[in-house]
Coordinates of N, CA, C and O in Angstrom, one line a residue:
M1 N -5.5 -38.6 29.5 CA -4.7 -37.3 29.4 C -3.7 -37.3 30.6 O -2.5 -36.9 30.3
W2 N -4.0 -37.7 31.8 CA -3.1 -37.7 32.9 C -2.0 -38.7 32.6 O -0.8 -38.4 33.0
K3 N -2.3 -39.8 31.9 CA -1.1 -40.7 31.7 C -0.2 -40.1 30.6 O 1.1 -40.3 30.8
R4 N -0.7 -39.3 29.8 CA 0.3 -38.6 28.8 C 1.1 -37.6 29.6 O 2.3 -37.4 29.2
V5 N 0.5 -36.8 30.5 CA 1.2 -35.8 31.4 C 2.3 -36.6 32.1 O 3.4 -36.1 32.3
W6 N 1.9 -37.6 32.8 CA 2.9 -38.4 33.6 C 4.0 -38.8 32.8 O 5.2 -38.8 33.3
E7 N 3.8 -39.4 31.6 CA 4.9 -39.8 30.7 C 5.8 -38.7 30.4 O 7.0 -38.9 30.3
W8 N 5.4 -37.5 30.3 CA 6.2 -36.3 30.0 C 7.0 -35.9 31.3 O 8.2 -35.5 31.3
V9 N 6.3 -35.9 32.5 CA 6.8 -35.5 33.8 C 7.7 -36.5 34.4 O 8.7 -36.2 35.1
K10 N 7.5 -37.7 34.1 CA 8.3 -38.9 34.8 C 9.8 -38.7 34.7 O 10.5 -38.9 35.7
P11 N 10.4 -38.4 33.6 CA 11.8 -38.2 33.5 C 12.4 -37.1 34.3 O 13.4 -37.2 34.9
L12 N 11.6 -36.0 34.4 CA 12.0 -34.9 35.1 C 12.0 -35.2 36.7 O 12.9 -34.8 37.4
V13 N 10.9 -36.0 37.1 CA 10.8 -36.4 38.5 C 12.0 -37.3 38.9 O 12.6 -37.2 40.0
T14 N 12.3 -38.1 37.9 CA 13.4 -39.1 38.1 C 14.8 -38.3 38.3 O 15.5 -38.6 39.3
I15 N 15.0 -37.4 37.4 CA 16.2 -36.6 37.6 C 16.3 -35.8 38.9 O 17.3 -35.7 39.6
L16 N 15.1 -35.2 39.3 CA 15.0 -34.4 40.5 C 15.3 -35.3 41.7 O 16.1 -35.0 42.6
I17 N 14.8 -36.6 41.7 CA 15.0 -37.5 42.8 C 16.5 -37.9 42.9 O 17.1 -37.9 43.9
V18 N 17.1 -38.1 41.7 CA 18.6 -38.5 41.7 C 19.5 -37.2 42.2 O 20.3 -37.4 43.1
V19 N 19.0 -36.1 41.9 CA 19.9 -34.9 42.3 C 19.7 -34.8 43.8 O 20.6 -34.5 44.5
I20 N 18.5 -34.9 44.3 CA 18.3 -34.8 45.7 C 19.0 -35.9 46.5 O 19.6 -35.5 47.5
L21 N 18.9 -37.1 46.0 CA 19.8 -38.2 46.7 C 21.2 -37.9 46.7 O 21.9 -38.0 47.7
L22 N 21.7 -37.3 45.6 CA 23.1 -37.0 45.6 C 23.6 -35.9 46.5 O 24.6 -36.0 47.2
K23 N 22.6 -34.8 46.6 CA 22.9 -33.7 47.5 C 22.9 -34.4 48.9 O 23.8 -34.0 49.7
V24 N 21.9 -35.1 49.3 CA 21.7 -35.6 50.7 C 22.8 -36.5 51.1 O 23.3 -36.4 52.2
T25 N 23.3 -37.3 50.1 CA 24.4 -38.3 50.4 C 25.8 -37.5 50.3 O 26.8 -38.2 50.8
G26 N 25.9 -36.3 49.9 CA 27.2 -35.6 49.8 C 27.9 -36.0 48.5 O 29.1 -35.7 48.4
L27 N 27.2 -36.8 47.6 CA 28.0 -37.2 46.4 C 27.8 -36.3 45.3 O 28.4 -36.6 44.2
F28 N 27.1 -35.3 45.4 CA 26.7 -34.4 44.2 C 28.0 -33.8 43.6 O 28.3 -33.9 42.4
A29 N 28.9 -33.2 44.5 CA 30.1 -32.5 44.0 C 31.0 -33.6 43.3 O 31.6 -33.3 42.2
P30 N 31.2 -34.6 44.0 CA 32.2 -35.7 43.3 C 31.6 -36.2 42.0 O 32.4 -36.4 41.1
V31 N 30.4 -36.5 41.9 CA 29.8 -37.0 40.7 C 29.8 -36.0 39.6 O 30.3 -36.3 38.4
V32 N 29.5 -34.8 39.9 CA 29.6 -33.7 38.9 C 31.0 -33.5 38.5 O 31.3 -33.3 37.4
G33 N 31.9 -33.5 39.5 CA 33.2 -33.3 39.2 C 33.8 -34.3 38.3 O 34.7 -34.1 37.4
L34 N 33.4 -35.6 38.5 CA 33.8 -36.7 37.6 C 33.4 -36.4 36.1 O 34.2 -36.7 35.1
G35 N 32.2 -35.9 36.0 CA 31.7 -35.7 34.7 C 32.4 -34.6 34.0 O 32.8 -34.5 32.8
Q36 N 32.7 -33.5 34.9 CA 33.6 -32.4 34.3 C 34.9 -32.9 34.0 O 35.6 -32.3 33.1
S37 N 35.5 -33.7 34.8 CA 36.8 -34.2 34.5 C 36.9 -34.9 33.1 O 37.8 -34.8 32.3
A38 N 35.8 -35.6 32.9 CA 35.7 -36.2 31.5 C 35.7 -35.2 30.4 O 36.3 -35.4 29.4
I39 N 35.0 -34.1 30.7 CA 34.9 -33.0 29.7 C 36.3 -32.5 29.4 O 36.7 -32.1 28.3
L40 N 37.0 -32.2 30.6 CA 38.3 -31.7 30.4 C 39.2 -32.6 29.6 O 40.2 -32.1 28.8
G41 N 39.1 -33.9 29.6 CA 39.8 -34.8 28.9 C 39.6 -34.7 27.4 O 40.5 -35.2 26.7
T42 N 38.6 -34.1 27.0 CA 38.4 -33.9 25.5 C 39.4 -32.9 24.8 O 39.6 -32.8 23.6
G43 N 40.0 -32.0 25.7 CA 40.9 -31.0 25.2 C 40.2 -29.6 24.7 O 40.8 -28.7 24.4
L44 N 38.9 -29.6 24.9 CA 38.2 -28.5 24.6 C 38.3 -27.3 25.6 O 38.2 -26.1 25.2
F45 N 38.7 -27.7 26.8 CA 39.0 -26.6 27.8 C 40.5 -26.5 28.2 O 40.7 -26.1 29.4
N46 N 41.4 -26.7 27.3 CA 42.8 -26.6 27.6 C 43.1 -25.1 27.8 O 42.6 -24.2 27.2
A47 N 43.9 -24.8 28.8 CA 44.4 -23.4 29.0 C 45.2 -23.0 27.9 O 46.1 -23.7 27.4
S48 N 45.0 -21.7 27.6 CA 45.8 -21.2 26.5 C 47.2 -20.9 26.9 O 47.4 -20.5 28.1
G49 N 48.1 -21.0 26.0 CA 49.5 -20.7 26.5 C 50.0 -19.3 26.0 O 51.1 -19.2 25.4
N50 N 49.1 -18.4 26.1 CA 49.4 -17.0 25.6 C 49.2 -16.1 26.7 O 48.3 -16.2 27.5
T51 N 50.1 -14.9 26.7 CA 49.7 -13.9 27.7 C 48.5 -13.1 27.1 O 48.3 -13.1 25.9
E52 N 47.9 -12.4 28.0 CA 46.7 -11.7 27.6 C 46.9 -10.2 27.7 O 47.9 -9.9 28.3
D53 N 46.0 -9.5 27.1 CA 46.2 -8.0 27.3 C 45.7 -7.5 28.5 O 44.9 -6.5 28.5
I54 N 46.0 -8.1 29.7 CA 45.3 -7.6 30.8 C 46.4 -7.1 31.9 O 46.2 -7.0 33.1
A55 N 47.7 -7.1 31.3 CA 48.8 -6.7 32.2 C 48.5 -5.6 33.2 O 48.4 -4.5 32.9
K56 N 48.1 -6.1 34.4 CA 48.0 -5.2 35.5 C 48.9 -5.6 36.7 O 49.2 -6.7 36.8
E57 N 49.2 -4.5 37.4 CA 50.2 -4.9 38.5 C 49.5 -5.7 39.6 O 48.3 -5.3 39.9
F58 N 50.1 -6.7 40.0 CA 49.5 -7.5 41.1 C 49.8 -6.9 42.4 O 50.8 -6.5 42.7
D59 N 48.7 -7.0 43.3 CA 48.9 -6.6 44.7 C 49.4 -7.7 45.6 O 48.7 -8.6 45.9
Y60 N 50.6 -7.7 46.0 CA 51.2 -8.7 46.8 C 51.0 -8.5 48.3 O 51.3 -9.3 49.1
N61 N 50.2 -7.5 48.6 CA 50.1 -7.1 50.0 C 49.0 -7.7 50.8 O 48.0 -7.2 51.2
F62 N 49.1 -9.0 51.0 CA 48.2 -9.9 51.8 C 49.0 -11.1 52.3 O 50.1 -11.3 52.0
A63 N 48.2 -11.7 53.1 CA 48.9 -12.9 53.8 C 48.0 -14.2 53.6 O 46.8 -14.2 53.4
L64 N 48.8 -15.3 53.6 CA 48.2 -16.6 53.5 C 48.5 -17.5 54.8 O 49.4 -17.1 55.5
Q65 N 47.8 -18.5 55.0 CA 48.2 -19.5 55.9 C 48.2 -21.0 55.2 O 47.4 -21.2 54.5
D66 N 49.2 -21.7 55.5 CA 49.2 -23.1 55.0 C 48.2 -23.9 55.8 O 47.7 -23.4 56.8
L67 N 48.1 -25.1 55.5 CA 47.1 -26.0 56.1 C 47.5 -26.4 57.6 O 46.8 -26.9 58.4
G68 N 48.8 -26.1 57.9 CA 49.3 -26.3 59.3 C 49.1 -25.1 60.1 O 49.4 -25.1 61.3
G69 N 48.6 -24.0 59.5 CA 48.3 -22.8 60.2 C 49.5 -21.7 60.3 O 49.3 -20.8 60.8
T70 N 50.5 -22.0 59.5 CA 51.7 -21.1 59.5 C 51.3 -19.9 58.5 O 51.0 -20.1 57.4
R71 N 51.4 -18.8 59.1 CA 51.1 -17.5 58.3 C 52.3 -17.1 57.5 O 53.4 -17.1 58.0
Q72 N 52.1 -16.6 56.2 CA 53.2 -16.1 55.5 C 52.7 -15.1 54.6 O 51.5 -15.0 54.1
D73 N 53.6 -14.0 54.3 CA 53.2 -12.9 53.5 C 53.4 -13.4 52.0 O 54.4 -14.1 51.6
F74 N 52.5 -12.9 51.2 CA 52.5 -13.2 49.8 C 53.7 -12.5 49.1 O 54.2 -12.9 48.0
T75 N 54.2 -11.5 49.7 CA 55.4 -10.6 49.2 C 56.6 -11.6 49.0 O 57.5 -11.3 48.1
Q76 N 56.7 -12.8 49.7 CA 57.8 -13.7 49.4 C 57.9 -14.2 48.0 O 58.9 -14.7 47.6
Y77 N 56.8 -14.0 47.2 CA 56.7 -14.5 45.9 C 57.1 -13.5 44.8 O 57.1 -13.8 43.6
R78 N 57.4 -12.3 45.2 CA 57.9 -11.3 44.2 C 59.2 -11.8 43.6 O 60.0 -12.5 44.1
G79 N 59.3 -11.5 42.3 CA 60.4 -12.0 41.5 C 60.3 -13.5 41.0 O 61.3 -14.0 40.4
K80 N 59.1 -14.0 41.2 CA 58.8 -15.4 40.8 C 57.7 -15.4 39.8 O 56.8 -14.5 39.9
V81 N 57.5 -16.4 39.0 CA 56.3 -16.6 38.2 C 55.3 -17.4 39.2 O 55.8 -18.4 39.7
V82 N 54.2 -16.9 39.3 CA 53.2 -17.4 40.3 C 52.0 -18.0 39.5 O 51.4 -17.2 38.8
F83 N 51.8 -19.2 39.8 CA 50.5 -19.8 39.3 C 49.5 -19.8 40.5 O 49.9 -20.6 41.5
L84 N 48.6 -19.0 40.5 CA 47.7 -18.8 41.7 C 46.3 -19.2 41.2 O 45.6 -18.6 40.4
N85 N 45.8 -20.2 41.9 CA 44.5 -20.8 41.6 C 43.6 -20.7 42.8 O 43.9 -21.1 43.9
L86 N 42.4 -20.0 42.6 CA 41.4 -19.9 43.6 C 40.3 -20.9 43.4 O 39.8 -21.0 42.4
W87 N 40.0 -21.6 44.5 CA 39.2 -22.9 44.4 C 38.5 -23.1 45.7 O 38.8 -22.4 46.7
A88 N 37.6 -24.0 45.8 CA 36.9 -24.5 47.0 C 36.6 -26.0 46.9 O 36.4 -26.5 45.9
T89 N 36.4 -26.6 48.0 CA 36.1 -28.0 48.0 C 34.6 -28.2 47.6 O 34.4 -29.3 47.1
W90 N 33.8 -27.3 47.8 CA 32.3 -27.4 47.3 C 32.2 -27.1 45.8 O 31.1 -27.2 45.3
C91 N 33.2 -26.8 45.1 CA 33.1 -26.4 43.6 C 33.5 -27.5 42.7 O 34.7 -27.8 42.6
P92 N 32.5 -28.2 42.0 CA 32.8 -29.2 41.2 C 33.8 -28.9 40.1 O 34.7 -29.7 39.7
P93 N 33.7 -27.7 39.4 CA 34.7 -27.5 38.3 C 36.1 -27.3 38.9 O 37.1 -27.7 38.3
C94 N 36.2 -26.8 40.1 CA 37.5 -26.7 40.8 C 38.1 -28.1 41.0 O 39.2 -28.4 40.7
R95 N 37.4 -29.0 41.5 CA 37.7 -30.4 41.8 C 38.1 -31.1 40.3 O 39.0 -31.9 40.4
A96 N 37.4 -30.8 39.3 CA 37.6 -31.4 38.1 C 39.0 -31.0 37.4 O 39.7 -31.8 36.9
E97 N 39.4 -29.8 37.7 CA 40.7 -29.3 37.0 C 41.9 -29.6 37.9 O 43.1 -29.6 37.4
M98 N 41.7 -30.0 39.1 CA 42.8 -30.2 40.1 C 43.8 -31.3 39.6 O 45.0 -31.1 39.7
P99 N 43.4 -32.4 39.1 CA 44.4 -33.4 38.7 C 45.2 -32.8 37.5 O 46.5 -33.2 37.5
S100 N 44.7 -32.0 36.7 CA 45.7 -31.3 35.7 C 46.6 -30.4 36.3 O 47.8 -30.3 35.9
I101 N 46.2 -29.7 37.3 CA 47.1 -28.8 38.0 C 48.3 -29.6 38.7 O 49.4 -29.3 38.8
E102 N 47.8 -30.7 39.3 CA 48.8 -31.6 40.0 C 49.8 -32.1 38.9 O 51.0 -32.1 39.2
G103 N 49.3 -32.4 37.7 CA 50.3 -33.0 36.7 C 51.3 -31.9 36.3 O 52.4 -32.1 36.1
L104 N 50.7 -30.7 36.1 CA 51.6 -29.5 35.8 C 52.7 -29.2 36.8 O 53.8 -29.0 36.6
Y105 N 52.1 -29.3 38.1 CA 52.9 -29.0 39.3 C 54.1 -30.1 39.3 O 55.3 -29.7 39.6
Q106 N 53.8 -31.3 39.1 CA 54.8 -32.3 39.1 C 55.9 -32.1 38.2 O 57.1 -32.5 38.3
K107 N 55.6 -31.6 37.0 CA 56.5 -31.3 36.0 C 57.5 -30.0 36.3 O 58.5 -30.0 35.8
L108 N 56.9 -29.1 37.0 CA 57.5 -27.8 37.2 C 58.0 -27.5 38.7 O 58.5 -26.5 38.9
K109 N 57.7 -28.5 39.6 CA 58.0 -28.2 40.9 C 59.4 -27.9 41.4 O 59.8 -27.3 42.3
D110 N 60.4 -28.4 40.4 CA 61.8 -28.2 40.7 C 62.4 -27.0 40.1 O 63.5 -26.7 40.3
H111 N 61.5 -26.2 39.3 CA 62.0 -25.0 38.8 C 61.8 -23.9 39.9 O 60.7 -23.5 40.3
D112 N 62.9 -23.3 40.4 CA 62.9 -22.3 41.5 C 62.1 -21.1 41.1 O 61.7 -20.3 41.9
E113 N 62.0 -20.8 39.8 CA 61.5 -19.5 39.4 C 60.0 -19.5 39.2 O 59.4 -18.6 39.0
I114 N 59.5 -20.7 39.5 CA 57.9 -20.9 39.3 C 57.4 -21.4 40.6 O 57.9 -22.5 41.1
V115 N 56.3 -20.8 41.2 CA 55.6 -21.4 42.4 C 54.2 -21.5 42.2 O 53.6 -20.7 41.3
F116 N 53.7 -22.4 42.8 CA 52.2 -22.7 42.8 C 51.5 -22.4 44.1 O 52.1 -22.7 45.1
V117 N 50.5 -21.6 44.0 CA 49.7 -21.3 45.2 C 48.3 -21.6 44.9 O 47.5 -21.1 44.1
M118 N 47.9 -22.8 45.6 CA 46.4 -23.2 45.5 C 45.7 -22.6 46.7 O 45.8 -23.0 47.8
L119 N 44.9 -21.6 46.4 CA 44.3 -20.8 47.5 C 42.8 -21.1 47.6 O 42.0 -20.8 46.7
S120 N 42.6 -21.9 48.7 CA 41.2 -22.3 49.0 C 40.4 -21.1 49.6 O 40.8 -20.4 50.5
V121 N 39.2 -21.0 49.1 CA 38.4 -19.8 49.5 C 37.3 -20.5 50.4 O 36.2 -19.8 50.6
D122 N 37.4 -21.7 50.9 CA 36.5 -22.3 51.8 C 36.5 -21.4 53.1 O 37.5 -20.8 53.4
D123 N 35.4 -21.4 53.9 CA 35.4 -20.7 55.1 C 36.5 -21.2 56.0 O 36.9 -22.3 55.9
D124 N 36.9 -20.3 56.9 CA 38.0 -20.6 57.8 C 37.8 -21.8 58.6 O 38.7 -22.6 58.9
D125 N 36.5 -22.1 59.0 CA 36.3 -23.2 59.9 C 36.2 -24.6 59.1 O 35.9 -25.5 59.6
K126 N 36.5 -24.5 57.8 CA 36.5 -25.7 57.0 C 37.9 -26.1 56.7 O 38.1 -27.0 55.7
K127 N 38.9 -25.7 57.4 CA 40.3 -26.1 57.2 C 40.5 -27.6 57.2 O 41.1 -28.2 56.3
D128 N 39.8 -28.3 58.1 CA 39.9 -29.7 58.2 C 39.3 -30.4 56.9 O 39.9 -31.4 56.4
K129 N 38.3 -29.9 56.4 CA 37.7 -30.4 55.2 C 38.6 -30.3 54.1 O 38.8 -31.2 53.2
V130 N 39.3 -29.1 53.9 CA 40.2 -28.8 52.8 C 41.4 -29.9 53.0 O 41.8 -30.5 52.0
Q131 N 41.9 -30.0 54.2 CA 43.0 -30.8 54.4 C 42.7 -32.3 54.2 O 43.5 -33.0 53.5
K132 N 41.5 -32.8 54.5 CA 41.0 -34.1 54.2 C 40.9 -34.2 52.7 O 41.3 -35.4 52.2
Y133 N 40.3 -33.2 51.9 CA 40.2 -33.5 50.5 C 41.6 -33.6 49.8 O 41.7 -34.4 48.9
I134 N 42.4 -32.7 50.2 CA 43.7 -32.6 49.5 C 44.4 -33.9 49.8 O 45.1 -34.6 48.8
S135 N 44.5 -34.4 51.1 CA 45.3 -35.6 51.4 C 44.5 -36.9 50.8 O 45.2 -37.8 50.3
G136 N 43.1 -36.8 50.7 CA 42.5 -38.0 50.2 C 42.6 -38.1 48.7 O 42.6 -39.2 48.1
K137 N 43.1 -37.0 48.0 CA 43.3 -37.1 46.6 C 44.8 -37.2 46.3 O 45.2 -37.3 45.1
A138 N 45.6 -37.2 47.4 CA 47.1 -37.2 47.2 C 47.6 -36.2 46.4 O 48.6 -36.4 45.7
F139 N 47.1 -34.9 46.5 CA 47.6 -33.8 45.7 C 48.9 -33.3 46.5 O 48.8 -33.2 47.8
S140 N 49.9 -32.9 45.9 CA 51.1 -32.5 46.6 C 51.4 -31.0 46.4 O 52.4 -30.5 47.0
F141 N 50.7 -30.3 45.5 CA 50.9 -28.9 45.3 C 50.6 -28.2 46.7 O 49.8 -28.6 47.5
P142 N 51.2 -26.9 46.8 CA 51.1 -26.2 48.0 C 49.7 -25.6 48.1 O 49.2 -25.0 47.2
V143 N 49.0 -25.9 49.3 CA 47.6 -25.4 49.5 C 47.6 -24.4 50.6 O 48.2 -24.5 51.7
F144 N 46.9 -23.3 50.4 CA 46.8 -22.2 51.5 C 45.4 -21.8 51.5 O 44.5 -22.1 50.7
M145 N 45.1 -20.9 52.7 CA 43.9 -20.3 52.9 C 44.2 -18.8 53.2 O 45.3 -18.6 53.6
P146 N 43.2 -18.0 52.9 CA 43.6 -16.6 53.2 C 43.8 -16.4 54.7 O 43.2 -17.1 55.5
S147 N 44.6 -15.5 55.1 CA 44.8 -15.1 56.4 C 44.4 -13.6 56.6 O 45.3 -12.7 56.6
G148 N 43.1 -13.4 56.6 CA 42.6 -12.1 56.7 C 42.3 -11.5 55.3 O 41.8 -12.2 54.4
Y149 N 42.6 -10.3 55.1 CA 42.2 -9.5 53.9 C 42.8 -10.1 52.7 O 43.9 -10.7 52.6
L150 N 41.9 -10.1 51.6 CA 42.4 -10.4 50.2 C 42.3 -9.2 49.3 O 41.3 -8.5 49.4
P151 N 43.2 -8.9 48.5 CA 43.2 -7.7 47.7 C 41.9 -7.8 46.7 O 41.5 -9.0 46.4
E152 N 41.5 -6.8 46.2 CA 40.4 -6.7 45.3 C 40.5 -7.6 44.1 O 39.5 -8.2 43.7
Q153 N 41.8 -7.7 43.6 CA 41.9 -8.6 42.4 C 41.6 -10.0 42.7 O 41.2 -10.7 41.7
L154 N 41.7 -10.4 43.9 CA 41.3 -11.9 44.2 C 39.9 -12.0 44.7 O 39.4 -13.1 44.9
R155 N 39.1 -11.0 44.7 CA 37.7 -11.2 45.0 C 36.9 -11.4 43.8 O 36.2 -10.5 43.3
V156 N 37.0 -12.5 43.2 CA 36.5 -12.9 42.0 C 35.1 -13.4 42.0 O 34.6 -13.9 43.1
P157 N 34.2 -13.1 41.0 CA 32.9 -13.4 41.0 C 32.6 -15.0 40.9 O 31.5 -15.5 41.3
S158 N 33.6 -15.8 40.3 CA 33.3 -17.2 40.1 C 34.7 -18.0 40.3 O 35.7 -17.3 40.0
I159 N 34.5 -19.1 40.7 CA 35.8 -20.0 40.8 C 35.4 -21.3 40.0 O 34.3 -21.6 39.8
P160 N 36.5 -22.0 39.6 CA 37.9 -21.7 39.7 C 38.2 -20.4 38.9 O 37.8 -20.3 37.8
T161 N 39.2 -19.7 39.4 CA 39.8 -18.6 38.7 C 41.3 -18.7 38.9 O 41.8 -18.9 40.1
T162 N 42.1 -18.7 37.8 CA 43.6 -18.9 37.9 C 44.3 -17.6 37.3 O 43.9 -17.1 36.3
F163 N 45.3 -17.2 38.1 CA 46.0 -16.0 37.6 C 47.4 -16.6 37.5 O 47.9 -17.4 38.2
V164 N 48.2 -16.0 36.4 CA 49.6 -16.1 36.3 C 50.2 -14.8 36.4 O 49.7 -13.9 35.6
I165 N 51.1 -14.7 37.2 CA 51.8 -13.4 37.6 C 53.2 -13.6 37.1 O 54.0 -14.5 37.5
S166 N 53.7 -12.6 36.4 CA 55.0 -12.6 35.8 C 56.0 -12.2 37.0 O 55.7 -11.7 38.1
K167 N 57.3 -12.5 36.7 CA 58.4 -12.1 37.7 C 58.4 -10.6 38.1 O 58.8 -10.2 39.2
D168 N 58.0 -9.8 37.1 CA 57.9 -8.4 37.4 C 56.6 -7.9 38.0 O 56.3 -6.7 38.0
G169 N 55.8 -8.8 38.4 CA 54.6 -8.5 39.2 C 53.4 -8.1 38.4 O 52.5 -7.5 38.9
Q170 N 53.4 -8.5 37.1 CA 52.2 -8.2 36.3 C 51.3 -9.5 36.1 O 51.8 -10.6 35.9
I171 N 50.0 -9.3 36.1 CA 49.1 -10.3 35.8 C 49.1 -10.5 34.3 O 48.6 -9.6 33.6
V172 N 49.6 -11.6 33.9 CA 49.7 -11.9 32.4 C 48.7 -12.9 31.8 O 48.6 -13.0 30.7
K173 N 48.0 -13.4 32.8 CA 46.9 -14.4 32.4 C 45.9 -14.5 33.5 O 46.2 -14.6 34.7
R174 N 44.6 -14.6 33.1 CA 43.6 -14.9 34.0 C 42.6 -15.9 33.3 O 42.1 -15.5 32.3
E175 N 42.5 -17.0 33.9 CA 41.5 -18.1 33.3 C 40.4 -18.2 34.3 O 40.6 -18.5 35.5
V176 N 39.2 -18.0 33.9 CA 38.0 -18.1 34.7 C 37.3 -19.4 34.1 O 37.1 -19.6 33.0
G177 N 37.0 -20.3 35.1 CA 36.3 -21.5 34.9 C 37.4 -22.7 34.7 O 38.6 -22.4 34.8
M178 N 36.9 -23.9 34.6 CA 37.8 -25.0 34.6 C 38.6 -25.1 33.4 O 38.1 -24.8 32.4
R179 N 39.8 -25.5 33.6 CA 40.7 -25.7 32.3 C 41.6 -26.9 32.6 O 41.8 -27.3 33.8
N180 N 42.3 -27.4 31.6 CA 43.2 -28.4 31.6 C 44.5 -27.7 31.5 O 45.0 -27.2 30.5
Y181 N 45.3 -27.7 32.6 CA 46.6 -27.0 32.6 C 47.7 -27.9 32.3 O 48.8 -27.4 32.0
D182 N 47.5 -29.2 32.2 CA 48.7 -30.1 32.0 C 48.8 -30.5 30.6 O 48.6 -31.5 30.1
T183 N 49.3 -29.3 29.9 CA 49.5 -29.4 28.4 C 50.9 -28.9 28.2 O 51.5 -28.1 29.0
K184 N 51.5 -29.4 27.0 CA 52.9 -28.9 26.7 C 52.9 -27.4 26.5 O 53.8 -26.7 26.8
K185 N 51.8 -26.9 25.9 CA 51.7 -25.5 25.5 C 51.7 -24.7 26.8 O 52.5 -23.6 26.8
F186 N 50.9 -25.0 27.8 CA 50.9 -24.2 29.0 C 52.2 -24.4 29.8 O 52.7 -23.4 30.4
E187 N 52.8 -25.5 29.9 CA 54.1 -25.8 30.6 C 55.2 -24.8 29.8 O 55.9 -24.2 30.5
K188 N 55.2 -24.8 28.5 CA 56.1 -24.0 27.7 C 55.9 -22.5 28.1 O 56.8 -21.8 28.2
F189 N 54.6 -22.1 28.2 CA 54.3 -20.7 28.6 C 54.9 -20.3 29.8 O 55.6 -19.3 30.0
L190 N 54.7 -21.1 30.8 CA 55.3 -20.8 32.2 C 56.9 -20.9 32.2 O 57.5 -20.0 32.8
L191 N 57.4 -21.8 31.5 CA 58.9 -21.8 31.5 C 59.5 -20.6 30.7 O 60.5 -20.1 31.1
E192 N 58.8 -20.2 29.7 CA 59.3 -19.1 29.0 C 59.2 -17.8 29.8 O 60.0 -16.8 29.8
L193 N 58.1 -17.7 30.6 CA 57.9 -16.5 31.5 C 59.2 -16.6 32.6 O 59.7 -15.5 33.0
A194 N 59.4 -17.8 33.0 CA 60.5 -17.9 34.1 C 61.8 -17.6 33.6 O 62.7 -17.1 34.4
A195 N 62.0 -17.8 32.2 CA 63.3 -17.6 31.6 C 63.6 -16.0 31.4 O 64.7 -15.7 31.1
K196 N 62.5 -15.3 31.5 CA 62.7 -13.8 31.2 C 63.4 -13.1 32.4 O 63.2 -13.4 33.4

């Protein structure tokens, strides 16, 4: 009987040991992120290229700091289309979607009417970790951390969460969870917003 129980429990114990080893070595997030990146490649999680019925006025009254420590007011983005992504280094789904955001950013970075704000919600004392992660992956999109207060709209229950804010200050899209943003449909969506 014990042999039969062991045969049933053995795979679970093996999985538990692997998870513990990944956690202890710090490889859990990268390995899970790799799996989630593969899932994004299927196209099942492509971001939709449609505005949603959530048009709410965005609260621009807060400040950010770049990874060099320079503080700037978010109000500077009024009148632009803003792609605002909340993420953290410890979040595997965030890490999984970042290459698609980089791809989209590379296509749109020269459009003056569209700005990207990658807002890390890592703790303030983790700025070096954020910098190391971004430079290690050679991401070139602009990365920021909060500089004090964040408006209620950005206190989201889960990350990654992405907002698209129109030029007239309305939240026209909110995507919760990992998505593939590097699609023709989503690129066209942002360009059409910028043309309005």
